[in-house]
Tab-separated table of C-alpha atoms in Angstrom:
chain	number	residue	atom	x	y	z
A	1374	UNK	CA	-38.549	-5.825	68.009
A	1375	UNK	CA	-36.168	-6.324	71.049
A	1376	UNK	CA	-32.772	-7.242	69.732
A	1377	UNK	CA	-29.748	-8.605	71.701
A	1378	UNK	CA	-26.615	-9.469	69.802
A	1379	UNK	CA	-23.368	-10.590	71.524
A	1380	UNK	CA	-20.048	-11.918	70.414
A	1381	UNK	CA	-18.121	-13.377	73.350
A	1382	UNK	CA	-15.613	-15.940	74.447
A	1383	UNK	CA	-17.578	-17.168	77.503
A	1384	UNK	CA	-20.334	-19.704	77.276
A	1385	UNK	CA	-24.039	-18.709	77.018
A	1386	UNK	CA	-27.157	-20.129	78.716
A	1387	UNK	CA	-30.202	-21.071	76.707
A	1388	UNK	CA	-32.112	-21.156	79.908
A	1389	UNK	CA	-31.181	-17.591	80.880
A	1390	UNK	CA	-31.819	-16.101	77.465
A	1391	UNK	CA	-35.074	-17.911	76.898
A	1392	UNK	CA	-36.324	-16.762	80.366
A	1393	UNK	CA	-35.581	-13.018	79.355
A	1394	UNK	CA	-37.893	-13.396	76.347
A	1395	UNK	CA	-40.905	-15.216	78.183
A	1396	UNK	CA	-44.004	-13.732	79.678
A	1397	UNK	CA	-44.815	-11.675	76.572
A	1398	UNK	CA	-48.690	-11.896	75.869
A	1399	UNK	CA	-48.024	-11.608	72.140
A	1400	UNK	CA	-45.279	-14.338	72.021
A	1401	UNK	CA	-47.024	-17.521	71.074
A	1402	UNK	CA	-43.921	-19.012	69.593
A	1403	UNK	CA	-40.283	-19.170	70.486
A	1404	UNK	CA	-37.836	-21.110	68.226
A	1405	UNK	CA	-34.287	-21.730	69.622
A	1406	UNK	CA	-31.251	-22.993	67.629
A	1407	UNK	CA	-28.061	-23.991	69.267
A	1408	UNK	CA	-25.038	-24.930	67.351
A	1409	UNK	CA	-22.219	-26.933	69.218
A	1410	UNK	CA	-18.831	-28.233	68.398
A	1411	UNK	CA	-19.373	-31.751	66.990
A	1412	UNK	CA	-16.910	-34.513	66.393
A	1413	UNK	CA	-15.320	-34.998	62.883
A	1414	UNK	CA	-13.990	-38.041	61.086
A	1415	UNK	CA	-10.429	-37.392	62.174
A	1416	UNK	CA	-11.021	-36.896	65.899
A	1417	UNK	CA	-11.556	-33.491	67.106
A	1418	UNK	CA	-9.394	-32.301	70.006
A	1419	UNK	CA	-10.571	-28.656	70.080
A	1420	UNK	CA	-11.501	-25.842	67.715
A	1421	UNK	CA	-10.538	-22.089	67.544
A	1422	UNK	CA	-13.021	-19.416	66.344
A	1423	UNK	CA	-11.515	-16.359	64.921
A	1424	UNK	CA	-13.518	-13.363	63.981
A	1425	UNK	CA	-13.319	-9.876	62.659
A	1426	UNK	CA	-14.250	-7.506	65.458
A	1427	UNK	CA	-16.337	-4.733	64.358
A	1428	UNK	CA	-17.521	-6.254	61.171
A	1429	UNK	CA	-18.947	-9.163	62.988
A	1430	UNK	CA	-21.312	-7.221	65.151
A	1431	UNK	CA	-22.121	-5.066	62.095
A	1432	UNK	CA	-22.910	-8.021	59.987
A	1433	UNK	CA	-25.082	-9.735	62.699
A	1434	UNK	CA	-26.979	-6.578	63.181
A	1435	UNK	CA	-27.798	-6.272	59.444
A	1436	UNK	CA	-29.064	-9.960	59.377
A	1437	UNK	CA	-31.276	-9.500	62.257
A	1438	UNK	CA	-32.793	-6.275	61.045
A	1439	UNK	CA	-33.330	-8.035	57.603
A	1440	UNK	CA	-35.215	-10.917	59.476
A	1441	UNK	CA	-37.390	-8.349	61.282
A	1442	UNK	CA	-38.388	-6.678	57.963
A	1443	UNK	CA	-39.381	-10.210	56.468
A	1444	UNK	CA	-41.280	-11.604	59.403
A	1445	UNK	CA	-43.343	-10.285	62.392
A	1446	UNK	CA	-40.824	-10.774	65.145
A	1447	UNK	CA	-41.277	-9.359	68.664
A	1448	UNK	CA	-37.753	-10.424	69.850
A	1449	UNK	CA	-34.391	-11.871	68.580
A	1450	UNK	CA	-31.363	-12.992	70.469
A	1451	UNK	CA	-28.121	-13.888	68.742
A	1452	UNK	CA	-25.039	-14.930	70.541
A	1453	UNK	CA	-21.933	-16.264	68.909
A	1454	UNK	CA	-18.662	-17.341	70.767
A	1455	UNK	CA	-15.073	-16.942	69.659
A	1456	UNK	CA	-11.875	-18.457	70.954
A	1457	UNK	CA	-10.951	-21.868	71.816
A	1458	UNK	CA	-13.845	-24.362	72.195
A	1459	UNK	CA	-13.785	-27.954	73.120
A	1460	UNK	CA	-15.947	-30.845	71.666
A	1461	UNK	CA	-19.609	-30.551	72.602
A	1462	UNK	CA	-19.189	-26.841	73.728
A	1463	UNK	CA	-21.785	-24.440	72.465
A	1464	UNK	CA	-20.852	-22.103	69.638
A	1465	UNK	CA	-23.963	-20.211	68.692
A	1466	UNK	CA	-27.515	-19.425	69.915
A	1467	UNK	CA	-30.342	-17.966	67.898
A	1468	UNK	CA	-33.714	-17.324	69.581
A	1469	UNK	CA	-36.666	-15.875	67.610
A	1470	UNK	CA	-39.905	-14.907	69.113
A	1471	UNK	CA	-43.266	-14.370	67.347
A	1472	UNK	CA	-47.039	-14.646	67.636
A	1473	UNK	CA	-46.836	-17.324	64.797
A	1474	UNK	CA	-44.649	-20.466	64.677
A	1475	UNK	CA	-43.860	-20.295	60.954
A	1476	UNK	CA	-42.361	-16.776	61.314
A	1477	UNK	CA	-40.366	-17.870	64.258
A	1478	UNK	CA	-38.979	-21.009	62.431
A	1479	UNK	CA	-38.461	-19.175	59.167
A	1480	UNK	CA	-36.619	-16.248	60.803
A	1481	UNK	CA	-34.403	-18.482	62.881
A	1482	UNK	CA	-33.239	-20.579	59.909
A	1483	UNK	CA	-32.878	-17.466	57.714
A	1484	UNK	CA	-30.552	-15.875	60.337
A	1485	UNK	CA	-28.380	-18.998	60.604
A	1486	UNK	CA	-28.171	-19.512	56.802
A	1487	UNK	CA	-26.956	-15.725	56.517
A	1488	UNK	CA	-24.660	-16.071	59.492
A	1489	UNK	CA	-22.999	-19.143	57.942
A	1490	UNK	CA	-22.421	-17.323	54.742
A	1491	UNK	CA	-21.881	-13.661	55.681
A	1492	UNK	CA	-20.720	-13.270	59.193
A	1493	UNK	CA	-16.830	-13.006	59.390
A	1494	UNK	CA	-16.067	-16.014	61.665
A	1495	UNK	CA	-13.640	-18.649	60.716
A	1496	UNK	CA	-13.063	-22.190	62.460
A	1497	UNK	CA	-9.687	-23.853	62.837
A	1498	UNK	CA	-9.764	-27.545	63.840
A	1499	UNK	CA	-7.302	-29.162	65.997
A	1500	UNK	CA	-7.119	-32.848	65.547
A	1501	UNK	CA	-4.708	-35.612	65.983
A	1502	UNK	CA	-3.509	-34.883	62.420
A	1503	UNK	CA	-2.677	-31.251	63.552
A	1504	UNK	CA	-4.353	-27.968	62.840
A	1505	UNK	CA	-6.405	-26.957	59.858
A	1506	UNK	CA	-8.772	-24.207	58.887
A	1507	UNK	CA	-12.113	-25.406	57.942
A	1508	UNK	CA	-13.176	-24.990	54.334
A	1509	UNK	CA	-16.378	-23.323	53.607
A	1510	UNK	CA	-19.207	-25.769	52.387
A	1511	UNK	CA	-21.127	-25.405	49.312
A	1512	UNK	CA	-24.278	-26.474	51.171
A	1513	UNK	CA	-24.374	-23.336	53.133
A	1514	UNK	CA	-24.371	-21.110	49.927
A	1515	UNK	CA	-27.082	-23.317	48.559
A	1516	UNK	CA	-29.083	-22.910	51.895
A	1517	UNK	CA	-28.680	-19.175	51.531
A	1518	UNK	CA	-29.920	-19.182	47.894
A	1519	UNK	CA	-33.462	-20.222	48.858
A	1520	UNK	CA	-34.115	-16.959	50.606
A	1521	UNK	CA	-33.164	-14.996	47.292
A	1522	UNK	CA	-36.251	-16.514	45.577
A	1523	UNK	CA	-38.720	-15.260	48.333
B	1343	UNK	CA	-4.581	8.011	49.359
B	1344	UNK	CA	-3.640	5.702	52.080
B	1345	UNK	CA	-5.661	2.754	52.997
B	1346	UNK	CA	-5.486	-0.065	55.722
B	1347	UNK	CA	-5.561	-3.671	54.904
B	1348	UNK	CA	-6.568	-6.623	57.291
B	1349	UNK	CA	-6.003	-10.356	56.539
B	1350	UNK	CA	-7.806	-12.928	58.456
B	1351	UNK	CA	-7.675	-16.592	59.167
B	1352	UNK	CA	-5.745	-18.811	56.726
B	1353	UNK	CA	-4.782	-15.922	54.605
B	1354	UNK	CA	-3.112	-14.177	57.545
B	1355	UNK	CA	-1.309	-17.503	58.317
B	1356	UNK	CA	-0.047	-17.953	54.713
B	1357	UNK	CA	0.848	-14.270	54.123
B	1358	UNK	CA	2.453	-14.017	57.555
B	1359	UNK	CA	0.689	-10.636	58.204
B	1360	UNK	CA	-2.530	-9.485	59.593
B	1361	UNK	CA	-2.466	-5.835	58.769
B	1362	UNK	CA	-0.582	-3.346	56.556
B	1363	UNK	CA	-0.994	0.329	55.178
B	1364	UNK	CA	-0.781	0.956	51.568
B	1365	UNK	CA	-0.727	4.080	49.377
B	1366	UNK	CA	-2.934	3.874	46.349
B	1367	UNK	CA	-4.043	6.212	43.537
B	1368	UNK	CA	-7.663	7.778	44.257
B	1369	UNK	CA	-10.230	5.709	42.496
B	1370	UNK	CA	-8.478	2.471	42.878
B	1371	UNK	CA	-11.116	-0.374	42.811
B	1372	UNK	CA	-10.956	-3.711	44.832
B	1373	UNK	CA	-9.980	-5.470	41.698
B	1374	UNK	CA	-7.138	-2.939	41.073
B	1375	UNK	CA	-5.870	-3.479	44.798
B	1376	UNK	CA	-5.998	-7.284	44.229
B	1377	UNK	CA	-4.028	-6.888	40.966
B	1378	UNK	CA	-1.273	-4.903	42.959
B	1379	UNK	CA	-1.221	-7.657	45.615
B	1380	UNK	CA	-0.837	-10.466	42.801
B	1381	UNK	CA	2.085	-8.499	41.332
B	1382	UNK	CA	4.029	-9.185	44.637
B	1383	UNK	CA	4.439	-12.743	43.405
B	1384	UNK	CA	4.906	-15.806	45.450
B	1385	UNK	CA	2.103	-16.527	48.122
B	1386	UNK	CA	0.523	-13.331	47.188
B	1387	UNK	CA	-0.068	-14.428	43.473
B	1388	UNK	CA	-1.017	-17.885	44.582
B	1389	UNK	CA	-3.730	-16.538	46.965
B	1390	UNK	CA	-5.160	-13.700	44.957
B	1391	UNK	CA	-4.260	-14.534	41.412
B	1392	UNK	CA	-5.285	-18.094	40.990
B	1393	UNK	CA	-8.204	-20.539	41.468
B	1394	UNK	CA	-8.322	-19.943	45.315
B	1395	UNK	CA	-11.601	-18.226	46.555
B	1396	UNK	CA	-11.402	-15.276	48.868
B	1397	UNK	CA	-13.784	-12.635	50.039
B	1398	UNK	CA	-13.302	-8.937	50.574
B	1399	UNK	CA	-15.004	-6.194	52.723
B	1400	UNK	CA	-14.574	-2.409	52.578
B	1401	UNK	CA	-15.271	-0.618	55.792
B	1402	UNK	CA	-16.760	-3.672	57.232
B	1403	UNK	CA	-19.352	-4.407	54.449
B	1404	UNK	CA	-19.033	-7.167	51.916
B	1405	UNK	CA	-17.444	-5.827	48.867
B	1406	UNK	CA	-17.216	-6.705	44.922
B	1407	UNK	CA	-14.373	-6.465	42.371
B	1408	UNK	CA	-15.604	-3.178	40.776
B	1409	UNK	CA	-16.281	-1.303	44.106
B	1410	UNK	CA	-14.071	1.775	44.420
B	1411	UNK	CA	-12.014	1.919	47.605
B	1412	UNK	CA	-12.601	5.317	49.398
B	1413	UNK	CA	-9.686	7.213	50.915
B	1414	UNK	CA	-8.746	6.071	54.525
B	1415	UNK	CA	-10.840	2.788	54.029
B	1416	UNK	CA	-10.351	-0.309	55.984
B	1417	UNK	CA	-10.144	-3.175	53.550
B	1418	UNK	CA	-10.345	-6.813	54.746
B	1419	UNK	CA	-9.384	-9.916	52.708
B	1420	UNK	CA	-10.244	-13.265	54.004
B	1421	UNK	CA	-11.442	-16.765	53.156
B	1422	UNK	CA	-15.033	-17.692	52.783
B	1423	UNK	CA	-16.455	-17.653	56.413
B	1424	UNK	CA	-17.143	-20.773	58.239
B	1425	UNK	CA	-18.957	-19.671	61.530
B	1426	UNK	CA	-22.164	-20.826	63.104
C	1447	UNK	CA	-32.766	-42.117	68.316
C	1448	UNK	CA	-33.503	-41.383	71.997
C	1449	UNK	CA	-37.294	-40.390	72.357
C	1450	UNK	CA	-39.041	-38.686	75.233
C	1451	UNK	CA	-42.795	-38.113	74.853
C	1452	UNK	CA	-44.810	-36.748	77.757
C	1453	UNK	CA	-48.473	-35.442	78.212
C	1454	UNK	CA	-48.762	-33.667	81.412
C	1455	UNK	CA	-50.634	-31.140	83.312
C	1456	UNK	CA	-47.560	-29.526	85.126
C	1457	UNK	CA	-45.223	-27.147	83.521
C	1458	UNK	CA	-41.815	-28.173	81.776
C	1459	UNK	CA	-38.388	-26.732	81.809
C	1460	UNK	CA	-36.836	-25.963	78.525
C	1461	UNK	CA	-33.401	-25.660	80.386
C	1462	UNK	CA	-33.753	-29.291	82.078
C	1463	UNK	CA	-34.848	-30.810	78.799
C	1464	UNK	CA	-32.134	-29.227	76.838
C	1465	UNK	CA	-29.478	-30.147	79.483
C	1466	UNK	CA	-30.493	-33.812	79.182
C	1467	UNK	CA	-29.822	-33.794	75.403
C	1468	UNK	CA	-26.329	-31.902	75.480
C	1469	UNK	CA	-22.847	-33.427	75.710
C	1470	UNK	CA	-23.296	-35.551	72.593
C	1471	UNK	CA	-20.354	-35.594	70.358
C	1472	UNK	CA	-22.381	-36.172	67.294
C	1473	UNK	CA	-25.157	-33.569	68.061
C	1474	UNK	CA	-24.023	-30.238	66.243
C	1475	UNK	CA	-27.456	-28.843	66.090
C	1476	UNK	CA	-30.311	-28.520	68.561
C	1477	UNK	CA	-33.653	-26.916	67.693
C	1478	UNK	CA	-36.215	-26.062	70.323
C	1479	UNK	CA	-39.646	-24.920	69.648
C	1480	UNK	CA	-41.817	-23.614	72.513
C	1481	UNK	CA	-45.567	-22.734	72.146
C	1482	UNK	CA	-47.180	-20.668	74.697
C	1483	UNK	CA	-50.774	-19.197	75.427
C	1484	UNK	CA	-50.998	-15.954	73.720
C	1485	UNK	CA	-53.361	-13.239	73.896
C	1486	UNK	CA	-56.481	-12.970	71.570
C	1487	UNK	CA	-58.367	-10.015	70.400
C	1488	UNK	CA	-61.334	-10.605	72.817
C	1489	UNK	CA	-58.894	-10.611	75.847
C	1490	UNK	CA	-57.873	-14.119	77.059
C	1491	UNK	CA	-58.635	-15.117	80.677
C	1492	UNK	CA	-57.278	-18.498	80.530
C	1493	UNK	CA	-57.469	-21.680	78.404
C	1494	UNK	CA	-58.166	-25.417	78.971
C	1495	UNK	CA	-56.639	-28.096	76.978
C	1496	UNK	CA	-58.484	-31.355	76.681
C	1497	UNK	CA	-57.050	-34.428	75.135
C	1498	UNK	CA	-57.811	-38.111	74.273
C	1499	UNK	CA	-55.811	-40.127	76.702
C	1500	UNK	CA	-54.208	-43.035	74.973
C	1501	UNK	CA	-54.572	-41.918	71.441
C	1502	UNK	CA	-52.556	-38.815	72.266
C	1503	UNK	CA	-49.575	-40.648	73.118
C	1504	UNK	CA	-50.026	-43.160	70.352
C	1505	UNK	CA	-50.292	-40.207	67.679
C	1506	UNK	CA	-47.342	-38.353	69.176
C	1507	UNK	CA	-45.150	-41.535	69.067
C	1508	UNK	CA	-46.215	-42.152	65.428
C	1509	UNK	CA	-45.236	-38.571	64.324
C	1510	UNK	CA	-41.855	-38.654	66.095
C	1511	UNK	CA	-41.156	-42.086	64.520
C	1512	UNK	CA	-41.985	-40.598	61.099
C	1513	UNK	CA	-39.686	-37.613	61.587
C	1514	UNK	CA	-36.974	-40.170	62.612
C	1515	UNK	CA	-37.335	-42.100	59.346
C	1516	UNK	CA	-37.109	-38.725	57.264
C	1517	UNK	CA	-34.066	-37.109	59.068
C	1518	UNK	CA	-30.940	-38.197	60.757
C	1519	UNK	CA	-31.974	-37.365	64.310
C	1520	UNK	CA	-30.174	-38.506	67.485
C	1521	UNK	CA	-32.897	-37.400	69.936
C	1522	UNK	CA	-36.314	-35.946	69.952
C	1523	UNK	CA	-38.168	-34.698	73.171
C	1524	UNK	CA	-41.823	-33.816	72.832
C	1525	UNK	CA	-43.829	-32.449	75.740
C	1526	UNK	CA	-47.478	-31.247	75.575
C	1527	UNK	CA	-49.510	-29.885	78.539
C	1528	UNK	CA	-53.230	-30.449	79.206
C	1529	UNK	CA	-55.610	-28.835	81.758
C	1530	UNK	CA	-56.132	-25.167	82.447
C	1531	UNK	CA	-53.418	-22.656	81.355
C	1532	UNK	CA	-53.058	-18.976	82.001
C	1533	UNK	CA	-51.937	-16.397	79.554
C	1534	UNK	CA	-48.182	-16.719	78.637
C	1535	UNK	CA	-47.876	-20.249	80.052
C	1536	UNK	CA	-46.099	-22.796	78.121
C	1537	UNK	CA	-48.076	-25.353	76.200
C	1538	UNK	CA	-45.826	-27.470	74.009
C	1539	UNK	CA	-42.155	-28.274	73.729
C	1540	UNK	CA	-40.431	-29.933	70.921
C	1541	UNK	CA	-36.640	-30.646	70.980
C	1542	UNK	CA	-34.807	-31.975	67.860
C	1543	UNK	CA	-31.095	-33.103	67.945
C	1544	UNK	CA	-29.038	-33.740	64.765
C	1545	UNK	CA	-25.573	-33.546	63.478
C	1546	UNK	CA	-27.079	-31.156	60.841
C	1547	UNK	CA	-29.051	-27.992	61.289
C	1548	UNK	CA	-31.388	-28.541	58.316
C	1549	UNK	CA	-32.361	-31.720	59.626
C	1550	UNK	CA	-32.973	-30.449	63.133
C	1551	UNK	CA	-35.130	-27.489	61.839
C	1552	UNK	CA	-37.067	-29.553	59.319
C	1553	UNK	CA	-37.843	-32.355	61.811
C	1554	UNK	CA	-38.922	-29.870	64.404
C	1555	UNK	CA	-41.312	-28.102	62.041
C	1556	UNK	CA	-42.674	-31.439	60.632
C	1557	UNK	CA	-43.496	-32.614	64.175
C	1558	UNK	CA	-45.275	-29.287	65.033
C	1559	UNK	CA	-47.186	-29.386	61.738
C	1560	UNK	CA	-48.286	-32.929	62.218
C	1561	UNK	CA	-49.204	-32.377	65.851
C	1562	UNK	CA	-51.371	-29.385	64.989
C	1563	UNK	CA	-53.386	-31.540	62.529
C	1564	UNK	CA	-53.314	-35.032	64.000
C	1565	UNK	CA	-52.703	-35.111	67.768
C	1566	UNK	CA	-56.025	-35.214	69.592
C	1567	UNK	CA	-55.898	-31.949	71.554
C	1568	UNK	CA	-58.520	-29.425	71.776
C	1569	UNK	CA	-58.421	-25.845	73.141
C	1570	UNK	CA	-61.226	-24.023	75.075
C	1571	UNK	CA	-60.721	-20.218	75.418
C	1572	UNK	CA	-62.143	-18.423	78.258
C	1573	UNK	CA	-62.363	-14.530	77.675
C	1574	UNK	CA	-64.476	-11.776	78.846
C	1575	UNK	CA	-67.172	-12.930	76.345
C	1576	UNK	CA	-67.263	-16.353	77.916
C	1577	UNK	CA	-65.960	-19.821	76.976
C	1578	UNK	CA	-65.591	-20.966	73.527
C	1579	UNK	CA	-63.932	-24.075	71.854
C	1580	UNK	CA	-61.140	-22.898	69.333
C	1581	UNK	CA	-61.942	-23.699	65.667
C	1582	UNK	CA	-59.216	-25.408	63.743
C	1583	UNK	CA	-57.328	-23.185	61.155
C	1584	UNK	CA	-56.942	-23.819	57.465
C	1585	UNK	CA	-53.526	-22.705	57.887
C	1586	UNK	CA	-52.486	-25.734	59.939
C	1587	UNK	CA	-53.974	-27.931	57.255
C	1588	UNK	CA	-51.882	-26.110	54.601
C	1589	UNK	CA	-48.888	-26.473	56.814
C	1590	UNK	CA	-49.109	-30.133	56.801
C	1591	UNK	CA	-49.661	-30.452	53.013
C	1592	UNK	CA	-46.097	-29.298	52.271
C	1593	UNK	CA	-44.697	-32.403	53.711
C	1594	UNK	CA	-46.631	-34.693	51.408
C	1595	UNK	CA	-44.906	-33.305	48.365
C	1596	UNK	CA	-41.497	-34.299	49.722
D	269	UNK	CA	-71.195	-56.919	68.013
D	270	UNK	CA	-70.752	-54.162	70.632
D	271	UNK	CA	-68.643	-51.182	70.262
D	272	UNK	CA	-67.716	-48.217	72.540
D	273	UNK	CA	-67.983	-44.625	71.244
D	274	UNK	CA	-66.263	-41.634	72.845
D	275	UNK	CA	-66.989	-37.959	72.071
D	276	UNK	CA	-64.594	-35.140	72.796
D	277	UNK	CA	-64.518	-31.384	73.239
D	278	UNK	CA	-67.339	-29.319	71.600
D	279	UNK	CA	-68.917	-32.431	70.406
D	280	UNK	CA	-69.282	-33.880	73.953
D	281	UNK	CA	-70.575	-30.639	75.228
D	282	UNK	CA	-73.237	-30.374	72.486
D	283	UNK	CA	-74.270	-33.957	72.676
D	284	UNK	CA	-74.136	-33.997	76.447
D	285	UNK	CA	-72.506	-37.351	76.592
D	286	UNK	CA	-68.874	-38.324	76.534
D	287	UNK	CA	-69.185	-42.053	76.021
D	288	UNK	CA	-71.746	-44.639	75.121
D	289	UNK	CA	-71.861	-48.444	74.152
D	290	UNK	CA	-73.753	-49.474	71.001
D	291	UNK	CA	-74.705	-52.805	69.298
D	292	UNK	CA	-74.039	-52.806	65.559
D	293	UNK	CA	-74.196	-55.379	62.920
D	294	UNK	CA	-70.804	-56.994	62.102
D	295	UNK	CA	-69.042	-55.209	59.164
D	296	UNK	CA	-70.667	-51.864	59.794
D	297	UNK	CA	-68.313	-49.026	58.521
D	298	UNK	CA	-67.777	-45.788	60.080
D	299	UNK	CA	-70.174	-44.142	57.579
D	300	UNK	CA	-72.697	-46.575	58.575
D	301	UNK	CA	-72.302	-45.746	62.216
D	302	UNK	CA	-72.530	-42.068	61.428
D	303	UNK	CA	-75.630	-42.630	59.494
D	304	UNK	CA	-77.258	-44.439	62.606
D	305	UNK	CA	-76.233	-41.246	64.704
D	306	UNK	CA	-77.763	-38.788	62.142
D	307	UNK	CA	-81.077	-40.961	62.344
D	308	UNK	CA	-81.322	-39.830	66.026
D	309	UNK	CA	-82.078	-36.385	64.853
D	310	UNK	CA	-81.667	-33.137	66.706
D	311	UNK	CA	-78.185	-32.232	67.745
D	312	UNK	CA	-77.145	-35.518	66.389
D	313	UNK	CA	-78.256	-34.884	62.813
D	314	UNK	CA	-76.986	-31.190	63.021
D	315	UNK	CA	-73.444	-32.342	64.108
D	316	UNK	CA	-72.984	-35.483	61.972
D	317	UNK	CA	-75.286	-34.901	59.035
D	318	UNK	CA	-74.739	-31.386	57.863
D	319	UNK	CA	-71.959	-29.198	56.838
D	320	UNK	CA	-70.169	-29.366	60.337
D	321	UNK	CA	-66.630	-30.925	60.087
D	322	UNK	CA	-65.761	-33.749	62.444
D	323	UNK	CA	-63.102	-36.339	62.622
D	324	UNK	CA	-63.026	-40.103	63.628
D	325	UNK	CA	-60.665	-42.519	65.069
D	326	UNK	CA	-60.888	-46.330	65.308
D	327	UNK	CA	-58.921	-47.927	68.032
D	328	UNK	CA	-56.904	-44.670	68.579
D	329	UNK	CA	-55.944	-44.363	64.970
D	330	UNK	CA	-57.438	-41.690	62.502
D	331	UNK	CA	-60.205	-43.456	60.531
D	332	UNK	CA	-61.975	-42.803	57.211
D	333	UNK	CA	-65.700	-43.283	56.246
D	334	UNK	CA	-65.317	-46.625	54.496
D	335	UNK	CA	-63.214	-48.194	57.274
D	336	UNK	CA	-64.953	-51.137	58.751
D	337	UNK	CA	-65.404	-51.035	62.501
D	338	UNK	CA	-64.114	-54.089	64.228
D	339	UNK	CA	-65.985	-55.891	66.954
D	340	UNK	CA	-65.199	-54.266	70.463
D	341	UNK	CA	-63.723	-51.409	68.752
D	342	UNK	CA	-63.304	-47.926	70.439
D	343	UNK	CA	-64.609	-45.378	68.134
D	344	UNK	CA	-63.983	-41.725	68.859
D	345	UNK	CA	-65.786	-38.822	67.265
D	346	UNK	CA	-64.350	-35.229	67.758
D	347	UNK	CA	-63.999	-31.894	66.051
D	348	UNK	CA	-60.694	-31.077	64.070
D	349	UNK	CA	-57.863	-30.927	66.542
D	350	UNK	CA	-56.453	-27.636	67.916
D	351	UNK	CA	-53.363	-28.519	70.072
D	352	UNK	CA	-49.875	-27.139	70.037
């Protein structure tokens, strides 16, 4: 399994990362997830993403490795941005490549669910009402729980 | 033994510190460390001694209250994560 | 919901189709699926995709509309190629855009599962052993059945 | 009434025809049409009268055996689909 993991301030290109993973005779299915900064009710001005350098890379590596033990994957790319991001900017990219579409879909969702719960990133939103740290959602913990049953 | 503690995100803002060193008895657990922090009172008691949820890592792995802290460890305390 | 559906001989560009769907303040999650021609045990030389013009577009439209009634989607792009395709060439692209990642993932998988079972495309593989029509897989019908229970 | 029948993929290859017109009594069902094709014998009987699985569409919508074929309909017969 070819693994690329990056934590960076700059933007990423889905096109470039996808191009790196194509042309593999065994790779019948590629699933890409891109998460972007979306508007919130209070009117988002910008967002700042803080992380825990060192632990972030370690946790992301563990999550991708675990996905590779659960599904037959030939490649995974995981890029997460940090720093200040404006509305509609890209935050996270997950690319999963497999011979089978079910494996590519499941592994991609698994990586996002674990990332949302176990990778040390924190969002602070800046809106017309000022700055505030985003509170963790119960729905993310619930999304994670479904993988334990499998 | 001496350990290093890191605070992130909202916790760092509220406690007005991102990092400190602390001398602890050998064999101290994460719960034991948290009890020491609560004993400082004020914001420390409010963040670590009440209903507020927080997470901890020891040497960059998620940790649980009864985990023993090794000498020289890097302990991190932070709010539930919100990336992705 | 903005819908783009195309059946074409020429290749498509994930980068271009993704770029058309970005910049939406409500679109926090984009999921892309790309299916490509992959190698088979007997050594694939090329593949020919036949379809039923007219019915294909009608069925794809129905599948995408159904996805839009089940999940809150702001855009869907669905492109399927026909004609002769070589090993590693792209066959199908599904892009789903939503405020929520679970909706984008589920809708994308739903569209692929229905397409695999109900859109009138047929593959003929050309290998060292000659030409042969691909037989439908039970696993595709099983994948479809899970949506009926929901 | 007259209907048009289309054959696709492996069925078209085996039957050596992609399209035909057929006169049928009003009210004929899909099952009735299939019985007429089976009565042709040979490959027709083998494809439509045995264990081979096939699918049918009437006017470009998937159809079932007891569906009545409307006058002037476009009926399509084909193997289970394999796109995607």
